[in-house]
Amino acid sequence: MYFLTGWPRRLMCPLKSEEKPFHIQPDSHRVFFAVLSQTQISIWYSRPSVLIVSYKESAKAASQFGSYQQAEWRPDSTMIAVATANGYILLFDVLAAGEDKYLYEPVYPKGSPRVKVTHGYKEEQCAPALSVELKKVMDLQAPITSLQSMQEDLVVATADGLLHLIHWDTVTNGRKDINVCTVPFSVDLQSSRAGPSLDFKDVHIRDMEYCVTLDGFAVVFDDGRVGFITPISSRFSAEQLRGVWAQDVIDGTCVAVNNKYRLMAFGCASGSVLVYTIDAATGSMQLSHKLELTAKHYPDTWNKTGAVKLIRWSPDCSVTMVTWECGGLSLWSVFGAHLICTLGEDFAYRSDGTKKDPIKISSMSWGAEGYHLWVISSDVSQPLESESENKATTQQSDILQFQFIKSALTANPCMSNQEQVLLQGEDRLYLTCGDTAQAQSTTTSSANSDHQASKERNTLPNTISISQGLSTLLGHRHWHVVQIHSTYLDSNWPIRFAAIDTLGQCVAVAGRFGFAHYSFLTRKWKLFGNITQEQNMVVTGGLVWWNDFIVIACYNLIDQQEELRLYLRSSNLDNAFANITKLYSETLLINVFRDMVILFRADCSICLYSIERKQDSTNPTASIELLQEVSMSRYIPHPALVVSVTLTSVRTETGITLKAPQQACAAESIMLNLAGQLIMMQRDRSGPQVREKETTANQKKLLPFCAPVVLAQCVENVWTTCRANKNKRHLLEALWLACGEAGMKVWLPLFPRDNRKPHSFLSRRIMLPFHINIYPLAVLFEDALVLGATNETVLYDGLPWAGVAGAGEPLEALFPFCTVERTSQIYLHHILRQLLVRNLGEQALLLAQSCAGLPYFPHVLELMVHVVLEEEATSREPIPDPLLPTVAKFITEFPLFLQTIVHCARKTEYALWNYLFAAVGNPKDLFEECLMAQDLETAASYLIILQNMEVPAVSRQHATLLFNTALEQGKWDLCRHMIRFLKAIGSGETETPPTTPTTQEPSSTGGFEFFRHRSISLSQSADSLTAWKFSLQKTLSMPSGPSAKRWSKESECAENMYIDMMLWRHARRLLEEVRLKDLGCFSAQLGFELIGWLCKERTRAARVDDFVMALKRLHEDFLWPFPVIPASSINSPFRNSRYRTAVGGRLLKSQSADSLINNEMDTSASNTPRSHSWLDSLNSASREMDTASSHGAHTQEAFLSPLLNKGDDCSIGSATDLTETSSMVDGDWTMVDENFSTLSLTQSELEHISMELANKGPHKSQVQLRYLLHIFTEAGCPEWCVIIGILMREASVISQVVSCLQSAEVPVDTVLNIKNGLMAVDVWASTDCLGYKPFLNLIRPQLQKLVEVTQEQVQPEAFQPTSTAKLVEPVCPWPEDSRGGPASLNTSVQSEEGSGASRLEEEIPGEEQEEQPLEEGTFDCTLS
């Protein structure tokens, strides 16, 4: 409505004076302001705000008349009456100095287009020079209490109980005196009691104000009683006056009347304002509403304000400003919605918390159009007297000017766009529309309230999609500010009307003369090219957009004719391009509905016009045709009382029961806001209906209207839309009302379900009230949102004396800087609740289902439960018919039921939980429902409820259930929280455990962290290794959850054992089901020490019974392709088993043990300290190789060069094996390309290489398999090492395992198991997967060794081959409690393990990284 902006301005008086001003009075147009001090009257101009003239009384006259007290202007601004302390009325003439004499004139540079203007231009821009002369003095011989101008008379109330009527022209006998004692007062005008009903012996009028629309005076008597005096005939005499009084008011202090709404606001000594209206039937005074500060919002000051001192209605009568004896300002809307108060928050407190003294006001007045509030304060501290005594005295008389911006609906309540907020200031516009490109595509599917978005998004993780169109209305809190063109503003200030088009791309404004419009697409203003046309047109009834036309109701000053004009937006602004229709009466209001224009005229009639667009020339034009006239003079006592007029498609019946359903979306009714009463007139369909096809175009006759019906009282604004959406009929066919302190109301249509016949007892519509926390300025119909604005304040503490109380505080320290913020609010939960209260659950369900797609719909359900719960659970009185069970039953109709309840409970006090769950069900049952629905996150929330409401055993039982389910589904974050939760229960904590830290101390023993530190060195140079390890420990995000400390001896309590048992059980299950990928993720995500556990399970769960099944499962798990043999190689030597064996044998013999170690082992083995006995026995060659191989490129060259120098057949096979490094597969083909010229390969050999490369799985799977190979190697699980080696077809892995199996400590059954497994794989490959045969033939010597080992277990040492003697000598035994596995197995992890494992953090993924594994392997067949 109205919003403060910026800091107040201080107007300095240039004249030397020691008298302080204490009273300000504007003229009727609020262009001139009379300012009184004790013996001086000054006249100020509004724009620019400057002093024009000052009249000072002589000392002799001042002693005779006494000091000045009040002033009143004549309606035509030619005279001022001043009341003095000794009972004199001084009448001053205000005279213009001359036609071309101005006190201030604008100066423009030469050649400026503004200089070449027409006659009358200067009067609008320049401050005129005036003179003030004392014309007449009248002695009333009693102290004067009040002055009031009434048409051509001045009414003066004196302390002796008389009312004096003085004619402004003061001709002889132009004065009448009426004694208030002789005016009969009663409770209402129908009362038959004669004589005064009050004791009037010593009573006089303290304050009074004339109300034009009520034709009478609202009065306050000196004893505190209040009343209303009106003449019962046209003559104003004692015999013709009657009075009514309000029986229950005894402490009245002041009064102000609102002419547009026929309201009388009486200030009281208690600090509240009572707003009365006159009952039309009886004439009695009825209390409409109260304006008072509440203890809830102003606990410190609500009862300490003192008596009400002044009340001032704004010029458009939409808000009122109140001030009290103890100071402060407060702003209310016409029906009591509280907007601003300076007695709280930043207005009342400094930034350090100290309290400021509220500003005390002696007089105040609104400026033109309500853009300024002129205030004379009685205590504003003066500027510091630092320069000279003289200067300080000249600046004493200062006036404060508070600046406001207001909603465009206050002056121009049109319907062209009701979904965007438009605020107008004196020189700029504020709009909510965002980027025009987005605004064009405004859709209505969803919304995101900006100041609630973050809250809602936290509670609704799965509904973050927002329609782009609505994000332009709600996406941010900033306004689109448009500066009004200075050329137009200089000659046409103040701006009176503003309107925005339907798409939010254009805005038009109208000031004193003419109008201008602005386009957001071009970012340019369009003004009249001919300034004469602009200055000869006054917009009277407002302006409105129809498509790309501006429709204006105006008065033509040259022809002295009322007109209705249409201007096309895209053409030049000129009357030559306008469509002009003459009208016969002044237009007061204008509105549009589809292709119709509705006018309300000063003769109380309503006219309907149709507009039709014609594209007959280059510029489209529009024609206007009068459709219908409706006289409303019987129902409207005064045309100024009509606040808004709207044409709508709303009817009391719904479209189903209409006789002519095709007209359901036509203009069905007229809505008239008559002084706050919403009146509806529907079309009369009781007569015979004429079918559409029987009428010709020129016979088209609209139906007449029925008699008006009052829909609602205290209405400030009305919103309705002409759009149609069959999915949201409830919201689009409803009528939305803003009703001040009563909040909002919606007139909702009720539809029978599934087109069934409606109940005869069920009304077609229902009026539902609901409260919102913001002042509504726009309604987003489909999105169930109200848009508004609110004042925000910013404290300014930048000055050295800003925090020091006392004299010298500047305005910037006394007042905060005010800004206007955009706000929005959901209202759907209020409507659903109101429908449920009225047993209209079916309608509530229909409405809710139509809105279920909104992103904040879950929040709506939460709010509904929360509000009802708070009210009922905290009620002191028993509730006979509680609503919460009904709401709970209603919410079960939606899939979000479980989340809604638990979110609401988590945000509510614990004390209310019992009441909540008594209505919605046992939390244990709801928890189990969540588990059945696989909604584990919601189940976890219920667990916190159970922890507080049940004994620990129940919590532990349910937590275990959830923990096991989360483990099974791989919800690792949840698993980590559950581990903390179970530990918290065990340690006796009653509150929720703290959240998991994001960083931990890296564990030196956990398998995952250990491997990460080993592998990181591969991508770094050896020099920077130490620094990298150091920074990793501090900055790398470790997997959250229990750190390795949990596995230490310190925490071996029962609770940890309980958790460990569950983890062990899950790991055993994964291993038994051959789910190695899940096992790796489980270990990495939860910090599970896989190596230590595998050591314990080496002979139990870690055994493999079925090698073939395990191999198949690994292929499936890691998306690893089964190997195939190329067709061309069937006749190649590789197809021959014997030849392949020979090649393999030659390869093994040609490579010494040193070269095997160097090429095949983990290159980063020595970079991380380990606690294993085999580390010390590694030979020096491997250590040197470790250090040298930290550079990836060099390592690859070392692999490739010996192979390229060999020319024999075995080079092909070994090249195939060795180019399977992760970096080569990753796409590093450069070295192959460079050396292709030196390779003499046949086509079949090339095909073989490409096939081998194509048989590899995704790179991600390779890294994961190498990680697992490392784990099983360290844990001493040779069966799994063999299976992974077969899968990756790496003979080196098999050879290392076989050489380790020749140790005496290896159990016989392990060796037998591996031998049998390999033979089973061989049998399976021969029948089902021939692609494995070449590899199995290659490792046949290893299998032969195993057969020998099993046959001669008595002397196991004799079967160790001499080529691996160096490796086998330092082997340590395999004790069950040892962390590590067989020693030499540690050497079998190939060098490519490191390069791949450096990316381990990404490659050993959580669930989100497992979603698209297929895409990882798209490089497979690149070479072939």
JSON list of N, CA, C and O in Angstrom, two decimals, residues 256-292:
[
{"chain": "A", "resi": 256, "resn": "ALA", "atom": "N", "xyz": [-10.53, 12.69, 12.46]},
{"chain": "A", "resi": 256, "resn": "ALA", "atom": "CA", "xyz": [-10.23, 12.90, 11.03]},
{"chain": "A", "resi": 256, "resn": "ALA", "atom": "C", "xyz": [-11.22, 12.08, 10.24]},
{"chain": "A", "resi": 256, "resn": "ALA", "atom": "O", "xyz": [-11.57, 10.97, 10.64]},
{"chain": "A", "resi": 257, "resn": "VAL", "atom": "N", "xyz": [-11.71, 12.61, 9.12]},
{"chain": "A", "resi": 257, "resn": "VAL", "atom": "CA", "xyz": [-12.72, 11.90, 8.34]},
{"chain": "A", "resi": 257, "resn": "VAL", "atom": "C", "xyz": [-12.12, 11.44, 7.01]},
{"chain": "A", "resi": 257, "resn": "VAL", "atom": "O", "xyz": [-11.22, 12.07, 6.45]},
{"chain": "A", "resi": 258, "resn": "ASN", "atom": "N", "xyz": [-12.66, 10.31, 6.54]},
{"chain": "A", "resi": 258, "resn": "ASN", "atom": "CA", "xyz": [-12.27, 9.75, 5.25]},
{"chain": "A", "resi": 258, "resn": "ASN", "atom": "C", "xyz": [-13.47, 9.86, 4.31]},
{"chain": "A", "resi": 258, "resn": "ASN", "atom": "O", "xyz": [-14.49, 9.17, 4.49]},
{"chain": "A", "resi": 259, "resn": "ASN", "atom": "N", "xyz": [-13.38, 10.75, 3.33]},
{"chain": "A", "resi": 259, "resn": "ASN", "atom": "CA", "xyz": [-14.53, 11.02, 2.46]},
{"chain": "A", "resi": 259, "resn": "ASN", "atom": "C", "xyz": [-14.85, 9.88, 1.51]},
{"chain": "A", "resi": 259, "resn": "ASN", "atom": "O", "xyz": [-16.01, 9.62, 1.21]},
{"chain": "A", "resi": 260, "resn": "LYS", "atom": "N", "xyz": [-13.82, 9.18, 1.05]},
{"chain": "A", "resi": 260, "resn": "LYS", "atom": "CA", "xyz": [-14.07, 8.13, 0.07]},
{"chain": "A", "resi": 260, "resn": "LYS", "atom": "C", "xyz": [-14.76, 6.92, 0.69]},
{"chain": "A", "resi": 260, "resn": "LYS", "atom": "O", "xyz": [-15.60, 6.28, 0.06]},
{"chain": "A", "resi": 261, "resn": "TYR", "atom": "N", "xyz": [-14.41, 6.60, 1.93]},
{"chain": "A", "resi": 261, "resn": "TYR", "atom": "CA", "xyz": [-14.98, 5.42, 2.58]},
{"chain": "A", "resi": 261, "resn": "TYR", "atom": "C", "xyz": [-16.03, 5.77, 3.64]},
{"chain": "A", "resi": 261, "resn": "TYR", "atom": "O", "xyz": [-16.51, 4.89, 4.33]},
{"chain": "A", "resi": 262, "resn": "ARG", "atom": "N", "xyz": [-16.34, 7.06, 3.80]},
{"chain": "A", "resi": 262, "resn": "ARG", "atom": "CA", "xyz": [-17.33, 7.55, 4.79]},
{"chain": "A", "resi": 262, "resn": "ARG", "atom": "C", "xyz": [-17.00, 7.05, 6.20]},
{"chain": "A", "resi": 262, "resn": "ARG", "atom": "O", "xyz": [-17.84, 6.51, 6.90]},
{"chain": "A", "resi": 263, "resn": "LEU", "atom": "N", "xyz": [-15.75, 7.26, 6.59]},
{"chain": "A", "resi": 263, "resn": "LEU", "atom": "CA", "xyz": [-15.30, 6.82, 7.91]},
{"chain": "A", "resi": 263, "resn": "LEU", "atom": "C", "xyz": [-14.89, 8.02, 8.74]},
{"chain": "A", "resi": 263, "resn": "LEU", "atom": "O", "xyz": [-14.39, 9.01, 8.22]},
{"chain": "A", "resi": 264, "resn": "MET", "atom": "N", "xyz": [-15.12, 7.89, 10.06]},
{"chain": "A", "resi": 264, "resn": "MET", "atom": "CA", "xyz": [-14.67, 8.92, 11.02]},
{"chain": "A", "resi": 264, "resn": "MET", "atom": "C", "xyz": [-13.73, 8.25, 12.02]},
{"chain": "A", "resi": 264, "resn": "MET", "atom": "O", "xyz": [-14.12, 7.30, 12.70]},
{"chain": "A", "resi": 265, "resn": "ALA", "atom": "N", "xyz": [-12.48, 8.73, 12.05]},
{"chain": "A", "resi": 265, "resn": "ALA", "atom": "CA", "xyz": [-11.48, 8.15, 12.95]},
{"chain": "A", "resi": 265, "resn": "ALA", "atom": "C", "xyz": [-11.33, 9.06, 14.16]},
{"chain": "A", "resi": 265, "resn": "ALA", "atom": "O", "xyz": [-10.94, 10.22, 14.02]},
{"chain": "A", "resi": 266, "resn": "PHE", "atom": "N", "xyz": [-11.66, 8.53, 15.34]},
{"chain": "A", "resi": 266, "resn": "PHE", "atom": "CA", "xyz": [-11.58, 9.31, 16.59]},
{"chain": "A", "resi": 266, "resn": "PHE", "atom": "C", "xyz": [-10.38, 8.81, 17.39]},
{"chain": "A", "resi": 266, "resn": "PHE", "atom": "O", "xyz": [-10.30, 7.63, 17.73]},
{"chain": "A", "resi": 267, "resn": "GLY", "atom": "N", "xyz": [-9.44, 9.72, 17.67]},
{"chain": "A", "resi": 267, "resn": "GLY", "atom": "CA", "xyz": [-8.33, 9.38, 18.54]},
{"chain": "A", "resi": 267, "resn": "GLY", "atom": "C", "xyz": [-8.77, 9.42, 19.99]},
{"chain": "A", "resi": 267, "resn": "GLY", "atom": "O", "xyz": [-9.59, 10.24, 20.39]},
{"chain": "A", "resi": 268, "resn": "CYS", "atom": "N", "xyz": [-8.21, 8.51, 20.80]},
{"chain": "A", "resi": 268, "resn": "CYS", "atom": "CA", "xyz": [-8.61, 8.40, 22.21]},
{"chain": "A", "resi": 268, "resn": "CYS", "atom": "C", "xyz": [-7.40, 8.59, 23.12]},
{"chain": "A", "resi": 268, "resn": "CYS", "atom": "O", "xyz": [-6.25, 8.44, 22.71]},
{"chain": "A", "resi": 269, "resn": "ALA", "atom": "N", "xyz": [-7.69, 8.93, 24.36]},
{"chain": "A", "resi": 269, "resn": "ALA", "atom": "CA", "xyz": [-6.63, 9.13, 25.34]},
{"chain": "A", "resi": 269, "resn": "ALA", "atom": "C", "xyz": [-5.90, 7.83, 25.65]},
{"chain": "A", "resi": 269, "resn": "ALA", "atom": "O", "xyz": [-4.76, 7.84, 26.12]},
{"chain": "A", "resi": 270, "resn": "SER", "atom": "N", "xyz": [-6.56, 6.70, 25.38]},
{"chain": "A", "resi": 270, "resn": "SER", "atom": "CA", "xyz": [-5.92, 5.40, 25.65]},
{"chain": "A", "resi": 270, "resn": "SER", "atom": "C", "xyz": [-4.85, 5.06, 24.63]},
{"chain": "A", "resi": 270, "resn": "SER", "atom": "O", "xyz": [-4.09, 4.11, 24.81]},
{"chain": "A", "resi": 271, "resn": "GLY", "atom": "N", "xyz": [-4.78, 5.81, 23.53]},
{"chain": "A", "resi": 271, "resn": "GLY", "atom": "CA", "xyz": [-3.78, 5.54, 22.51]},
{"chain": "A", "resi": 271, "resn": "GLY", "atom": "C", "xyz": [-4.32, 4.80, 21.30]},
{"chain": "A", "resi": 271, "resn": "GLY", "atom": "O", "xyz": [-3.61, 4.62, 20.31]},
{"chain": "A", "resi": 272, "resn": "SER", "atom": "N", "xyz": [-5.58, 4.36, 21.36]},
{"chain": "A", "resi": 272, "resn": "SER", "atom": "CA", "xyz": [-6.16, 3.67, 20.21]},
{"chain": "A", "resi": 272, "resn": "SER", "atom": "C", "xyz": [-7.01, 4.64, 19.40]},
{"chain": "A", "resi": 272, "resn": "SER", "atom": "O", "xyz": [-7.42, 5.69, 19.89]},
{"chain": "A", "resi": 273, "resn": "VAL", "atom": "N", "xyz": [-7.27, 4.25, 18.14]},
{"chain": "A", "resi": 273, "resn": "VAL", "atom": "CA", "xyz": [-8.11, 5.04, 17.24]},
{"chain": "A", "resi": 273, "resn": "VAL", "atom": "C", "xyz": [-9.35, 4.22, 16.94]},
{"chain": "A", "resi": 273, "resn": "VAL", "atom": "O", "xyz": [-9.26, 3.07, 16.50]},
{"chain": "A", "resi": 274, "resn": "LEU", "atom": "N", "xyz": [-10.54, 4.81, 17.19]},
{"chain": "A", "resi": 274, "resn": "LEU", "atom": "CA", "xyz": [-11.80, 4.14, 16.91]},
{"chain": "A", "resi": 274, "resn": "LEU", "atom": "C", "xyz": [-12.34, 4.68, 15.60]},
{"chain": "A", "resi": 274, "resn": "LEU", "atom": "O", "xyz": [-12.50, 5.89, 15.44]},
{"chain": "A", "resi": 275, "resn": "VAL", "atom": "N", "xyz": [-12.61, 3.77, 14.66]},
{"chain": "A", "resi": 275, "resn": "VAL", "atom": "CA", "xyz": [-13.08, 4.18, 13.34]},
{"chain": "A", "resi": 275, "resn": "VAL", "atom": "C", "xyz": [-14.57, 3.86, 13.26]},
{"chain": "A", "resi": 275, "resn": "VAL", "atom": "O", "xyz": [-14.96, 2.69, 13.38]},
{"chain": "A", "resi": 276, "resn": "TYR", "atom": "N", "xyz": [-15.38, 4.90, 13.08]},
{"chain": "A", "resi": 276, "resn": "TYR", "atom": "CA", "xyz": [-16.83, 4.75, 13.04]},
{"chain": "A", "resi": 276, "resn": "TYR", "atom": "C", "xyz": [-17.35, 5.04, 11.64]},
{"chain": "A", "resi": 276, "resn": "TYR", "atom": "O", "xyz": [-16.75, 5.78, 10.86]},
{"chain": "A", "resi": 277, "resn": "THR", "atom": "N", "xyz": [-18.51, 4.44, 11.35]},
{"chain": "A", "resi": 277, "resn": "THR", "atom": "CA", "xyz": [-19.24, 4.76, 10.14]},
{"chain": "A", "resi": 277, "resn": "THR", "atom": "C", "xyz": [-20.69, 5.02, 10.51]},
{"chain": "A", "resi": 277, "resn": "THR", "atom": "O", "xyz": [-21.12, 4.67, 11.61]},
{"chain": "A", "resi": 278, "resn": "ILE", "atom": "N", "xyz": [-21.43, 5.67, 9.61]},
{"chain": "A", "resi": 278, "resn": "ILE", "atom": "CA", "xyz": [-22.84, 5.94, 9.86]},
{"chain": "A", "resi": 278, "resn": "ILE", "atom": "C", "xyz": [-23.69, 4.86, 9.21]},
{"chain": "A", "resi": 278, "resn": "ILE", "atom": "O", "xyz": [-23.54, 4.58, 8.01]},
{"chain": "A", "resi": 279, "resn": "ASP", "atom": "N", "xyz": [-24.52, 4.22, 10.01]},
{"chain": "A", "resi": 279, "resn": "ASP", "atom": "CA", "xyz": [-25.40, 3.19, 9.47]},
{"chain": "A", "resi": 279, "resn": "ASP", "atom": "C", "xyz": [-26.42, 3.82, 8.52]},
{"chain": "A", "resi": 279, "resn": "ASP", "atom": "O", "xyz": [-27.11, 4.78, 8.88]},
{"chain": "A", "resi": 280, "resn": "ALA", "atom": "N", "xyz": [-26.49, 3.29, 7.28]},
{"chain": "A", "resi": 280, "resn": "ALA", "atom": "CA", "xyz": [-27.35, 3.91, 6.26]},
{"chain": "A", "resi": 280, "resn": "ALA", "atom": "C", "xyz": [-28.83, 3.82, 6.64]},
{"chain": "A", "resi": 280, "resn": "ALA", "atom": "O", "xyz": [-29.61, 4.71, 6.30]},
{"chain": "A", "resi": 281, "resn": "ALA", "atom": "N", "xyz": [-29.22, 2.77, 7.34]},
{"chain": "A", "resi": 281, "resn": "ALA", "atom": "CA", "xyz": [-30.64, 2.57, 7.65]},
{"chain": "A", "resi": 281, "resn": "ALA", "atom": "C", "xyz": [-31.10, 3.44, 8.81]},
{"chain": "A", "resi": 281, "resn": "ALA", "atom": "O", "xyz": [-32.11, 4.15, 8.73]},
{"chain": "A", "resi": 282, "resn": "THR", "atom": "N", "xyz": [-30.35, 3.43, 9.91]},
{"chain": "A", "resi": 282, "resn": "THR", "atom": "CA", "xyz": [-30.82, 4.11, 11.13]},
{"chain": "A", "resi": 282, "resn": "THR", "atom": "C", "xyz": [-30.15, 5.45, 11.36]},
{"chain": "A", "resi": 282, "resn": "THR", "atom": "O", "xyz": [-30.65, 6.27, 12.12]},
{"chain": "A", "resi": 283, "resn": "GLY", "atom": "N", "xyz": [-28.97, 5.68, 10.73]},
{"chain": "A", "resi": 283, "resn": "GLY", "atom": "CA", "xyz": [-28.26, 6.92, 10.98]},
{"chain": "A", "resi": 283, "resn": "GLY", "atom": "C", "xyz": [-27.44, 6.89, 12.25]},
{"chain": "A", "resi": 283, "resn": "GLY", "atom": "O", "xyz": [-26.88, 7.91, 12.66]},
{"chain": "A", "resi": 284, "resn": "SER", "atom": "N", "xyz": [-27.32, 5.74, 12.91]},
{"chain": "A", "resi": 284, "resn": "SER", "atom": "CA", "xyz": [-26.53, 5.68, 14.15]},
{"chain": "A", "resi": 284, "resn": "SER", "atom": "C", "xyz": [-25.05, 5.49, 13.83]},
{"chain": "A", "resi": 284, "resn": "SER", "atom": "O", "xyz": [-24.68, 5.10, 12.71]},
{"chain": "A", "resi": 285, "resn": "MET", "atom": "N", "xyz": [-24.20, 5.76, 14.81]},
{"chain": "A", "resi": 285, "resn": "MET", "atom": "CA", "xyz": [-22.75, 5.57, 14.64]},
{"chain": "A", "resi": 285, "resn": "MET", "atom": "C", "xyz": [-22.40, 4.13, 14.97]},
{"chain": "A", "resi": 285, "resn": "MET", "atom": "O", "xyz": [-22.70, 3.64, 16.06]},
{"chain": "A", "resi": 286, "resn": "GLN", "atom": "N", "xyz": [-21.75, 3.46, 14.03]},
{"chain": "A", "resi": 286, "resn": "GLN", "atom": "CA", "xyz": [-21.37, 2.06, 14.24]},
{"chain": "A", "resi": 286, "resn": "GLN", "atom": "C", "xyz": [-19.85, 1.95, 14.19]},
{"chain": "A", "resi": 286, "resn": "GLN", "atom": "O", "xyz": [-19.21, 2.51, 13.30]},
{"chain": "A", "resi": 287, "resn": "LEU", "atom": "N", "xyz": [-19.30, 1.20, 15.15]},
{"chain": "A", "resi": 287, "resn": "LEU", "atom": "CA", "xyz": [-17.84, 1.00, 15.18]},
{"chain": "A", "resi": 287, "resn": "LEU", "atom": "C", "xyz": [-17.45, 0.05, 14.05]},
{"chain": "A", "resi": 287, "resn": "LEU", "atom": "O", "xyz": [-17.94, -1.07, 13.96]},
{"chain": "A", "resi": 288, "resn": "SER", "atom": "N", "xyz": [-16.59, 0.53, 13.17]},
{"chain": "A", "resi": 288, "resn": "SER", "atom": "CA", "xyz": [-16.11, -0.31, 12.07]},
{"chain": "A", "resi": 288, "resn": "SER", "atom": "C", "xyz": [-14.92, -1.15, 12.51]},
{"chain": "A", "resi": 288, "resn": "SER", "atom": "O", "xyz": [-14.93, -2.37, 12.37]},
{"chain": "A", "resi": 289, "resn": "HIS", "atom": "N", "xyz": [-13.90, -0.53, 13.04]},
{"chain": "A", "resi": 289, "resn": "HIS", "atom": "CA", "xyz": [-12.73, -1.27, 13.50]},
{"chain": "A", "resi": 289, "resn": "HIS", "atom": "C", "xyz": [-11.88, -0.34, 14.36]},
{"chain": "A", "resi": 289, "resn": "HIS", "atom": "O", "xyz": [-12.16, 0.86, 14.46]},
{"chain": "A", "resi": 290, "resn": "LYS", "atom": "N", "xyz": [-10.86, -0.90, 15.00]},
{"chain": "A", "resi": 290, "resn": "LYS", "atom": "CA", "xyz": [-9.94, -0.14, 15.85]},
{"chain": "A", "resi": 290, "resn": "LYS", "atom": "C", "xyz": [-8.55, -0.16, 15.24]},
{"chain": "A", "resi": 290, "resn": "LYS", "atom": "O", "xyz": [-8.14, -1.14, 14.63]},
{"chain": "A", "resi": 291, "resn": "LEU", "atom": "N", "xyz": [-7.84, 0.94, 15.43]},
{"chain": "A", "resi": 291, "resn": "LEU", "atom": "CA", "xyz": [-6.43, 0.99, 15.08]},
{"chain": "A", "resi": 291, "resn": "LEU", "atom": "C", "xyz": [-5.65, 1.09, 16.38]},
{"chain": "A", "resi": 291, "resn": "LEU", "atom": "O", "xyz": [-5.74, 2.10, 17.08]},
{"chain": "A", "resi": 292, "resn": "GLU", "atom": "N", "xyz": [-4.93, 0.03, 16.73]},
{"chain": "A", "resi": 292, "resn": "GLU", "atom": "CA", "xyz": [-4.16, 0.09, 17.98]},
{"chain": "A", "resi": 292, "resn": "GLU", "atom": "C", "xyz": [-2.95, -0.83, 17.88]},
{"chain": "A", "resi": 292, "resn": "GLU", "atom": "O", "xyz": [-2.97, -1.84, 17.17]}
]
